[in-house]
Every structure is written in structure tokens, then in C-alpha cells.
Amino acid sequence: MSRLAAARAVGIEVAARHADDVDTKARFPREAISALKDAKLLGLLVPRSLDGPGASLAEGVAICHELGRHCASTAMIYAMHQIQVWCIARHAGDSAWHGTFLGRLAAEQLLLASATSEAGIGGDVRSSLCAVEQHDDHLSLVKEASVISYGADSDCILVTAR
């Protein structure tokens, strides 16, 4: 089955069935995201060189469109996740850490959220007032993130920092 066909099946069989409840209760579409994980669609944009499927952005957009036909919340979360994955893949360069993370994301079908919003930056998601600080053998980060969409249901969070 193609990835688009798999997404269509998730949309029809799972997302559509729960869409009204997701909207009415303003809740996370757990069932659909779980089905997308089972279909191995969360690591879609991880490059083949990092043991991902290496799908194109066009395929990612087609899958988002298909999901959106059945549940807008599922499609939006899926799109936001894929944007974060694409950003890491696009900017990771030769970083072994980022490569390992993306390989793990594809293998384990991790859901990635984003903490880009921050008090005091005036909506500029490309800047941050917070910084990663090193203290002996550990790092720390304190960020006043006003919102982390679906953060409670994610497996990991991409944080913008200096």
C-alpha cells in the first residue's frame, strides 16, 4: 500500500470517525495520530541517508490534504509535526546528534511538537531570549513558552533558543 493510500485509510477509518468528538471537546486526536504512527507515517520526511523513507515535500503535502478531508485537527498536527521534522533535516548539516535523533524519530515514530512561541519576543519565532546554559556536566534551559500546541501528547519538543 502506498503512503498516500495508508493516509487515506487512516483518514477514512479513524480520523473521520473521531473528528466530531475531537472538535466538540477541543481534544487531541489521539486515535488518528496513533494510527498514523502504526502506518509509519510520522517519519515521512526523514531522509533515506538517516534510515527514513525520504519522502518529498509534495508527498507530505498530499498526505496532509488527504487527512484534512477527514479531520482538520489531525491534518494540522501532522503538518506541524512534519514542518519541525523538515526544519531539523534541512538544517542539521553533518551533526551526528541531529542525524541520530532523526533516525530515532523515523524508527520509533516519535511525535514532535514545537516551543517557538515565547514571552518577550513580539511574535518573532526566529529569535529567542532564552539560552541553553552549561553547568558542569549538564545543560539547562528555561523558556517562557506561552503555548506548546499538543505538547502534552508529543514524544519530544523542538525548542527555539539562543
PDB file of N, CA, C and O in Angstrom, residues 25-88:
ATOM      1  N   LYS A  25     -14.997  18.538  21.736  1.00  0.00           N
ATOM      2  CA  LYS A  25     -14.301  18.579  23.027  1.00  0.00           C
ATOM      3  C   LYS A  25     -12.970  19.307  22.962  1.00  0.00           C
ATOM      4  O   LYS A  25     -12.270  19.394  23.982  1.00  0.00           O
ATOM      5  N   ALA A  26     -12.612  19.824  21.781  1.00  0.00           N
ATOM      6  CA  ALA A  26     -11.336  20.519  21.587  1.00  0.00           C
ATOM      7  C   ALA A  26     -10.193  19.679  22.152  1.00  0.00           C
ATOM      8  O   ALA A  26      -9.370  20.138  22.931  1.00  0.00           O
ATOM      9  N   ARG A  27     -10.171  18.415  21.734  1.00  0.00           N
ATOM     10  CA  ARG A  27      -9.183  17.489  22.277  1.00  0.00           C
ATOM     11  C   ARG A  27      -8.190  17.037  21.210  1.00  0.00           C
ATOM     12  O   ARG A  27      -8.435  17.167  20.016  1.00  0.00           O
ATOM     13  N   PHE A  28      -7.088  16.480  21.657  1.00  0.00           N
ATOM     14  CA  PHE A  28      -6.064  15.931  20.783  1.00  0.00           C
ATOM     15  C   PHE A  28      -6.616  14.683  20.076  1.00  0.00           C
ATOM     16  O   PHE A  28      -7.238  13.826  20.718  1.00  0.00           O
ATOM     17  N   PRO A  29      -6.383  14.542  18.777  1.00  0.00           N
ATOM     18  CA  PRO A  29      -6.895  13.378  18.037  1.00  0.00           C
ATOM     19  C   PRO A  29      -6.016  12.137  18.228  1.00  0.00           C
ATOM     20  O   PRO A  29      -5.351  11.657  17.316  1.00  0.00           O
ATOM     21  N   ARG A  30      -6.012  11.623  19.438  1.00  0.00           N
ATOM     22  CA  ARG A  30      -5.135  10.505  19.807  1.00  0.00           C
ATOM     23  C   ARG A  30      -5.274   9.298  18.883  1.00  0.00           C
ATOM     24  O   ARG A  30      -4.294   8.677  18.507  1.00  0.00           O
ATOM     25  N   GLU A  31      -6.512   8.964  18.572  1.00  0.00           N
ATOM     26  CA  GLU A  31      -6.747   7.771  17.759  1.00  0.00           C
ATOM     27  C   GLU A  31      -6.098   7.902  16.381  1.00  0.00           C
ATOM     28  O   GLU A  31      -5.452   6.965  15.894  1.00  0.00           O
ATOM     29  N   ALA A  32      -6.272   9.046  15.740  1.00  0.00           N
ATOM     30  CA  ALA A  32      -5.722   9.249  14.394  1.00  0.00           C
ATOM     31  C   ALA A  32      -4.199   9.329  14.424  1.00  0.00           C
ATOM     32  O   ALA A  32      -3.526   8.752  13.563  1.00  0.00           O
ATOM     33  N   ILE A  33      -3.636  10.020  15.408  1.00  0.00           N
ATOM     34  CA  ILE A  33      -2.172  10.115  15.491  1.00  0.00           C
ATOM     35  C   ILE A  33      -1.583   8.743  15.775  1.00  0.00           C
ATOM     36  O   ILE A  33      -0.559   8.359  15.199  1.00  0.00           O
ATOM     37  N   SER A  34      -2.229   7.967  16.623  1.00  0.00           N
ATOM     38  CA  SER A  34      -1.783   6.598  16.886  1.00  0.00           C
ATOM     39  C   SER A  34      -1.821   5.756  15.606  1.00  0.00           C
ATOM     40  O   SER A  34      -0.896   4.983  15.323  1.00  0.00           O
ATOM     41  N   ALA A  35      -2.876   5.911  14.824  1.00  0.00           N
ATOM     42  CA  ALA A  35      -2.989   5.175  13.563  1.00  0.00           C
ATOM     43  C   ALA A  35      -1.917   5.620  12.566  1.00  0.00           C
ATOM     44  O   ALA A  35      -1.377   4.797  11.813  1.00  0.00           O
ATOM     45  N   LEU A  36      -1.576   6.904  12.574  1.00  0.00           N
ATOM     46  CA  LEU A  36      -0.503   7.395  11.700  1.00  0.00           C
ATOM     47  C   LEU A  36       0.848   6.812  12.126  1.00  0.00           C
ATOM     48  O   LEU A  36       1.682   6.481  11.277  1.00  0.00           O
ATOM     49  N   LYS A  37       1.043   6.679  13.437  1.00  0.00           N
ATOM     50  CA  LYS A  37       2.255   6.022  13.938  1.00  0.00           C
ATOM     51  C   LYS A  37       2.292   4.573  13.474  1.00  0.00           C
ATOM     52  O   LYS A  37       3.315   4.096  12.979  1.00  0.00           O
ATOM     53  N   ASP A  38       1.172   3.874  13.631  1.00  0.00           N
ATOM     54  CA  ASP A  38       1.104   2.469  13.221  1.00  0.00           C
ATOM     55  C   ASP A  38       1.374   2.304  11.728  1.00  0.00           C
ATOM     56  O   ASP A  38       1.958   1.308  11.307  1.00  0.00           O
ATOM     57  N   ALA A  39       0.970   3.302  10.936  1.00  0.00           N
ATOM     58  CA  ALA A  39       1.179   3.265   9.486  1.00  0.00           C
ATOM     59  C   ALA A  39       2.582   3.740   9.096  1.00  0.00           C
ATOM     60  O   ALA A  39       2.896   3.802   7.915  1.00  0.00           O
ATOM     61  N   LYS A  40       3.394   4.074  10.095  1.00  0.00           N
ATOM     62  CA  LYS A  40       4.778   4.531   9.874  1.00  0.00           C
ATOM     63  C   LYS A  40       4.837   5.806   9.035  1.00  0.00           C
ATOM     64  O   LYS A  40       5.707   5.963   8.179  1.00  0.00           O
ATOM     65  N   LEU A  41       3.916   6.750   9.314  1.00  0.00           N
ATOM     66  CA  LEU A  41       3.870   7.985   8.540  1.00  0.00           C
ATOM     67  C   LEU A  41       4.454   9.196   9.256  1.00  0.00           C
ATOM     68  O   LEU A  41       4.563  10.264   8.663  1.00  0.00           O
ATOM     69  N   LEU A  42       4.873   9.064  10.519  1.00  0.00           N
ATOM     70  CA  LEU A  42       5.411  10.237  11.217  1.00  0.00           C
ATOM     71  C   LEU A  42       6.842  10.563  10.800  1.00  0.00           C
ATOM     72  O   LEU A  42       7.243  11.711  10.821  1.00  0.00           O
ATOM     73  N   GLY A  43       7.605   9.574  10.395  1.00  0.00           N
ATOM     74  CA  GLY A  43       8.982   9.817   9.961  1.00  0.00           C
ATOM     75  C   GLY A  43       9.093  10.095   8.479  1.00  0.00           C
ATOM     76  O   GLY A  43      10.179  10.038   7.906  1.00  0.00           O
ATOM     77  N   LEU A  44       7.997  10.427   7.837  1.00  0.00           N
ATOM     78  CA  LEU A  44       7.888  10.581   6.392  1.00  0.00           C
ATOM     79  C   LEU A  44       9.021  11.380   5.758  1.00  0.00           C
ATOM     80  O   LEU A  44       9.587  10.981   4.743  1.00  0.00           O
ATOM     81  N   LEU A  45       9.384  12.518   6.343  1.00  0.00           N
ATOM     82  CA  LEU A  45      10.354  13.417   5.727  1.00  0.00           C
ATOM     83  C   LEU A  45      11.789  13.201   6.197  1.00  0.00           C
ATOM     84  O   LEU A  45      12.686  13.949   5.814  1.00  0.00           O
ATOM     85  N   VAL A  46      12.009  12.183   7.000  1.00  0.00           N
ATOM     86  CA  VAL A  46      13.383  11.865   7.409  1.00  0.00           C
ATOM     87  C   VAL A  46      14.101  11.292   6.185  1.00  0.00           C
ATOM     88  O   VAL A  46      13.606  10.371   5.539  1.00  0.00           O
ATOM     89  N   PRO A  47      15.278  11.847   5.846  1.00  0.00           N
ATOM     90  CA  PRO A  47      15.997  11.398   4.650  1.00  0.00           C
ATOM     91  C   PRO A  47      16.384   9.912   4.711  1.00  0.00           C
ATOM     92  O   PRO A  47      16.602   9.364   5.790  1.00  0.00           O
ATOM     93  N   ARG A  48      16.487   9.310   3.544  1.00  0.00           N
ATOM     94  CA  ARG A  48      16.909   7.908   3.457  1.00  0.00           C
ATOM     95  C   ARG A  48      18.286   7.706   4.082  1.00  0.00           C
ATOM     96  O   ARG A  48      18.544   6.669   4.673  1.00  0.00           O
ATOM     97  N   SER A  49      19.150   8.702   3.946  1.00  0.00           N
ATOM     98  CA  SER A  49      20.503   8.594   4.500  1.00  0.00           C
ATOM     99  C   SER A  49      20.491   8.445   6.013  1.00  0.00           C
ATOM    100  O   SER A  49      21.485   8.037   6.611  1.00  0.00           O
ATOM    101  N   LEU A  50      19.362   8.788   6.644  1.00  0.00           N
ATOM    102  CA  LEU A  50      19.213   8.659   8.094  1.00  0.00           C
ATOM    103  C   LEU A  50      18.207   7.562   8.443  1.00  0.00           C
ATOM    104  O   LEU A  50      17.604   7.578   9.511  1.00  0.00           O
ATOM    105  N   ASP A  51      18.011   6.641   7.532  1.00  0.00           N
ATOM    106  CA  ASP A  51      17.119   5.495   7.710  1.00  0.00           C
ATOM    107  C   ASP A  51      15.644   5.857   7.742  1.00  0.00           C
ATOM    108  O   ASP A  51      14.824   5.124   8.294  1.00  0.00           O
ATOM    109  N   GLY A  52      15.299   6.972   7.132  1.00  0.00           N
ATOM    110  CA  GLY A  52      13.903   7.341   6.977  1.00  0.00           C
ATOM    111  C   GLY A  52      13.427   7.013   5.578  1.00  0.00           C
ATOM    112  O   GLY A  52      14.210   6.577   4.731  1.00  0.00           O
ATOM    113  N   PRO A  53      12.158   7.256   5.300  1.00  0.00           N
ATOM    114  CA  PRO A  53      11.633   6.962   3.971  1.00  0.00           C
ATOM    115  C   PRO A  53      12.050   7.975   2.910  1.00  0.00           C
ATOM    116  O   PRO A  53      11.958   7.703   1.720  1.00  0.00           O
ATOM    117  N   GLY A  54      12.473   9.173   3.330  1.00  0.00           N
ATOM    118  CA  GLY A  54      12.944  10.170   2.374  1.00  0.00           C
ATOM    119  C   GLY A  54      11.882  10.674   1.421  1.00  0.00           C
ATOM    120  O   GLY A  54      12.154  10.949   0.260  1.00  0.00           O
ATOM    121  N   ALA A  55      10.665  10.822   1.906  1.00  0.00           N
ATOM    122  CA  ALA A  55       9.576  11.301   1.052  1.00  0.00           C
ATOM    123  C   ALA A  55       9.800  12.765   0.684  1.00  0.00           C
ATOM    124  O   ALA A  55      10.504  13.506   1.371  1.00  0.00           O
ATOM    125  N   SER A  56       9.167  13.174  -0.388  1.00  0.00           N
ATOM    126  CA  SER A  56       9.257  14.568  -0.841  1.00  0.00           C
ATOM    127  C   SER A  56       8.271  15.445  -0.073  1.00  0.00           C
ATOM    128  O   SER A  56       7.306  14.946   0.522  1.00  0.00           O
ATOM    129  N   LEU A  57       8.518  16.752  -0.134  1.00  0.00           N
ATOM    130  CA  LEU A  57       7.561  17.683   0.462  1.00  0.00           C
ATOM    131  C   LEU A  57       6.199  17.558  -0.221  1.00  0.00           C
ATOM    132  O   LEU A  57       5.164  17.651   0.435  1.00  0.00           O
ATOM    133  N   ALA A  58       6.205  17.334  -1.525  1.00  0.00           N
ATOM    134  CA  ALA A  58       4.941  17.186  -2.255  1.00  0.00           C
ATOM    135  C   ALA A  58       4.129  16.010  -1.710  1.00  0.00           C
ATOM    136  O   ALA A  58       2.906  16.103  -1.557  1.00  0.00           O
ATOM    137  N   GLU A  59       4.797  14.911  -1.387  1.00  0.00           N
ATOM    138  CA  GLU A  59       4.083  13.774  -0.815  1.00  0.00           C
ATOM    139  C   GLU A  59       3.555  14.119   0.572  1.00  0.00           C
ATOM    140  O   GLU A  59       2.429  13.759   0.929  1.00  0.00           O
ATOM    141  N   GLY A  60       4.340  14.841   1.354  1.00  0.00           N
ATOM    142  CA  GLY A  60       3.885  15.277   2.669  1.00  0.00           C
ATOM    143  C   GLY A  60       2.658  16.165   2.576  1.00  0.00           C
ATOM    144  O   GLY A  60       1.695  16.011   3.345  1.00  0.00           O
ATOM    145  N   VAL A  61       2.654  17.077   1.608  1.00  0.00           N
ATOM    146  CA  VAL A  61       1.505  17.959   1.406  1.00  0.00           C
ATOM    147  C   VAL A  61       0.283  17.148   0.985  1.00  0.00           C
ATOM    148  O   VAL A  61      -0.826  17.377   1.465  1.00  0.00           O
ATOM    149  N   ALA A  62       0.476  16.184   0.098  1.00  0.00           N
ATOM    150  CA  ALA A  62      -0.638  15.347  -0.350  1.00  0.00           C
ATOM    151  C   ALA A  62      -1.252  14.577   0.820  1.00  0.00           C
ATOM    152  O   ALA A  62      -2.478  14.441   0.917  1.00  0.00           O
ATOM    153  N   ILE A  63      -0.404  14.081   1.713  1.00  0.00           N
ATOM    154  CA  ILE A  63      -0.905  13.361   2.880  1.00  0.00           C
ATOM    155  C   ILE A  63      -1.653  14.302   3.815  1.00  0.00           C
ATOM    156  O   ILE A  63      -2.735  13.969   4.314  1.00  0.00           O
ATOM    157  N   CYS A  64      -1.118  15.507   4.032  1.00  0.00           N
ATOM    158  CA  CYS A  64      -1.828  16.496   4.852  1.00  0.00           C
ATOM    159  C   CYS A  64      -3.194  16.812   4.249  1.00  0.00           C
ATOM    160  O   CYS A  64      -4.202  16.887   4.966  1.00  0.00           O
ATOM    161  N   HIS A  65      -3.237  16.990   2.949  1.00  0.00           N
ATOM    162  CA  HIS A  65      -4.503  17.277   2.268  1.00  0.00           C
ATOM    163  C   HIS A  65      -5.501  16.134   2.465  1.00  0.00           C
ATOM    164  O   HIS A  65      -6.675  16.357   2.771  1.00  0.00           O
ATOM    165  N   GLU A  66      -5.013  14.923   2.294  1.00  0.00           N
ATOM    166  CA  GLU A  66      -5.901  13.756   2.460  1.00  0.00           C
ATOM    167  C   GLU A  66      -6.431  13.682   3.894  1.00  0.00           C
ATOM    168  O   GLU A  66      -7.620  13.452   4.107  1.00  0.00           O
ATOM    169  N   LEU A  67      -5.572  13.880   4.876  1.00  0.00           N
ATOM    170  CA  LEU A  67      -6.015  13.845   6.270  1.00  0.00           C
ATOM    171  C   LEU A  67      -7.022  14.955   6.552  1.00  0.00           C
ATOM    172  O   LEU A  67      -7.999  14.759   7.276  1.00  0.00           O
ATOM    173  N   GLY A  68      -6.773  16.128   5.968  1.00  0.00           N
ATOM    174  CA  GLY A  68      -7.654  17.268   6.175  1.00  0.00           C
ATOM    175  C   GLY A  68      -9.050  17.062   5.631  1.00  0.00           C
ATOM    176  O   GLY A  68     -10.005  17.718   6.078  1.00  0.00           O
ATOM    177  N   ARG A  69      -9.209  16.169   4.686  1.00  0.00           N
ATOM    178  CA  ARG A  69     -10.533  15.845   4.152  1.00  0.00           C
ATOM    179  C   ARG A  69     -11.388  15.137   5.201  1.00  0.00           C
ATOM    180  O   ARG A  69     -12.618  15.098   5.075  1.00  0.00           O
ATOM    181  N   HIS A  70     -10.744  14.600   6.242  1.00  0.00           N
ATOM    182  CA  HIS A  70     -11.448  13.780   7.232  1.00  0.00           C
ATOM    183  C   HIS A  70     -11.424  14.370   8.643  1.00  0.00           C
ATOM    184  O   HIS A  70     -12.367  14.174   9.403  1.00  0.00           O
ATOM    185  N   CYS A  71     -10.346  15.067   8.986  1.00  0.00           N
ATOM    186  CA  CYS A  71     -10.234  15.697  10.314  1.00  0.00           C
ATOM    187  C   CYS A  71      -9.192  16.805  10.238  1.00  0.00           C
ATOM    188  O   CYS A  71      -7.999  16.537  10.105  1.00  0.00           O
ATOM    189  N   ALA A  72      -9.657  18.036  10.320  1.00  0.00           N
ATOM    190  CA  ALA A  72      -8.757  19.186  10.212  1.00  0.00           C
ATOM    191  C   ALA A  72      -7.709  19.196  11.330  1.00  0.00           C
ATOM    192  O   ALA A  72      -6.557  19.547  11.102  1.00  0.00           O
ATOM    193  N   SER A  73      -8.088  18.796  12.533  1.00  0.00           N
ATOM    194  CA  SER A  73      -7.139  18.792  13.654  1.00  0.00           C
ATOM    195  C   SER A  73      -6.005  17.796  13.414  1.00  0.00           C
ATOM    196  O   SER A  73      -4.841  18.098  13.653  1.00  0.00           O
ATOM    197  N   THR A  74      -6.354  16.625  12.924  1.00  0.00           N
ATOM    198  CA  THR A  74      -5.329  15.628  12.617  1.00  0.00           C
ATOM    199  C   THR A  74      -4.383  16.151  11.550  1.00  0.00           C
ATOM    200  O   THR A  74      -3.157  16.041  11.683  1.00  0.00           O
ATOM    201  N   ALA A  75      -4.931  16.746  10.504  1.00  0.00           N
ATOM    202  CA  ALA A  75      -4.102  17.273   9.421  1.00  0.00           C
ATOM    203  C   ALA A  75      -3.193  18.395   9.915  1.00  0.00           C
ATOM    204  O   ALA A  75      -2.012  18.455   9.543  1.00  0.00           O
ATOM    205  N   MET A  76      -3.714  19.272  10.751  1.00  0.00           N
ATOM    206  CA  MET A  76      -2.915  20.390  11.249  1.00  0.00           C
ATOM    207  C   MET A  76      -1.764  19.896  12.119  1.00  0.00           C
ATOM    208  O   MET A  76      -0.619  20.339  11.970  1.00  0.00           O
ATOM    209  N   ILE A  77      -2.047  18.984  13.008  1.00  0.00           N
ATOM    210  CA  ILE A  77      -0.995  18.447  13.870  1.00  0.00           C
ATOM    211  C   ILE A  77       0.041  17.701  13.038  1.00  0.00           C
ATOM    212  O   ILE A  77       1.253  17.850  13.248  1.00  0.00           O
ATOM    213  N   TYR A  78      -0.420  16.919  12.092  1.00  0.00           N
ATOM    214  CA  TYR A  78       0.503  16.194  11.218  1.00  0.00           C
ATOM    215  C   TYR A  78       1.388  17.174  10.443  1.00  0.00           C
ATOM    216  O   TYR A  78       2.602  16.991  10.350  1.00  0.00           O
ATOM    217  N   ALA A  79       0.790  18.246   9.927  1.00  0.00           N
ATOM    218  CA  ALA A  79       1.564  19.252   9.186  1.00  0.00           C
ATOM    219  C   ALA A  79       2.571  19.948  10.093  1.00  0.00           C
ATOM    220  O   ALA A  79       3.738  20.134   9.707  1.00  0.00           O
ATOM    221  N   MET A  80       2.150  20.326  11.291  1.00  0.00           N
ATOM    222  CA  MET A  80       3.065  20.997  12.225  1.00  0.00           C
ATOM    223  C   MET A  80       4.230  20.077  12.571  1.00  0.00           C
ATOM    224  O   MET A  80       5.388  20.516  12.612  1.00  0.00           O
ATOM    225  N   HIS A  81       3.949  18.826  12.819  1.00  0.00           N
ATOM    226  CA  HIS A  81       4.994  17.838  13.107  1.00  0.00           C
ATOM    227  C   HIS A  81       5.971  17.743  11.935  1.00  0.00           C
ATOM    228  O   HIS A  81       7.188  17.811  12.128  1.00  0.00           O
ATOM    229  N   GLN A  82       5.439  17.622  10.719  1.00  0.00           N
ATOM    230  CA  GLN A  82       6.313  17.470   9.553  1.00  0.00           C
ATOM    231  C   GLN A  82       7.153  18.720   9.304  1.00  0.00           C
ATOM    232  O   GLN A  82       8.303  18.624   8.867  1.00  0.00           O
ATOM    233  N   ILE A  83       6.621  19.901   9.608  1.00  0.00           N
ATOM    234  CA  ILE A  83       7.397  21.142   9.492  1.00  0.00           C
ATOM    235  C   ILE A  83       8.606  21.079  10.415  1.00  0.00           C
ATOM    236  O   ILE A  83       9.721  21.449  10.028  1.00  0.00           O
ATOM    237  N   GLN A  84       8.399  20.614  11.646  1.00  0.00           N
ATOM    238  CA  GLN A  84       9.514  20.512  12.592  1.00  0.00           C
ATOM    239  C   GLN A  84      10.549  19.497  12.109  1.00  0.00           C
ATOM    240  O   GLN A  84      11.756  19.732  12.178  1.00  0.00           O
ATOM    241  N   VAL A  85      10.072  18.349  11.623  1.00  0.00           N
ATOM    242  CA  VAL A  85      10.981  17.317  11.112  1.00  0.00           C
ATOM    243  C   VAL A  85      11.786  17.881   9.943  1.00  0.00           C
ATOM    244  O   VAL A  85      13.010  17.724   9.883  1.00  0.00           O
ATOM    245  N   TRP A  86      11.112  18.553   9.019  1.00  0.00           N
ATOM    246  CA  TRP A  86      11.782  19.108   7.845  1.00  0.00           C
ATOM    247  C   TRP A  86      12.826  20.148   8.264  1.00  0.00           C
ATOM    248  O   TRP A  86      13.930  20.171   7.712  1.00  0.00           O
ATOM    249  N   CYS A  87      12.499  20.995   9.231  1.00  0.00           N
ATOM    250  CA  CYS A  87      13.457  22.008   9.701  1.00  0.00           C
ATOM    251  C   CYS A  87      14.720  21.350  10.239  1.00  0.00           C
ATOM    252  O   CYS A  87      15.834  21.791   9.934  1.00  0.00           O
ATOM    253  N   ILE A  88      14.550  20.322  11.041  1.00  0.00           N
ATOM    254  CA  ILE A  88      15.735  19.637  11.584  1.00  0.00           C
ATOM    255  C   ILE A  88      16.523  18.989  10.457  1.00  0.00           C
ATOM    256  O   ILE A  88      17.743  19.139  10.381  1.00  0.00           O
TER     257      ILE A  88
END
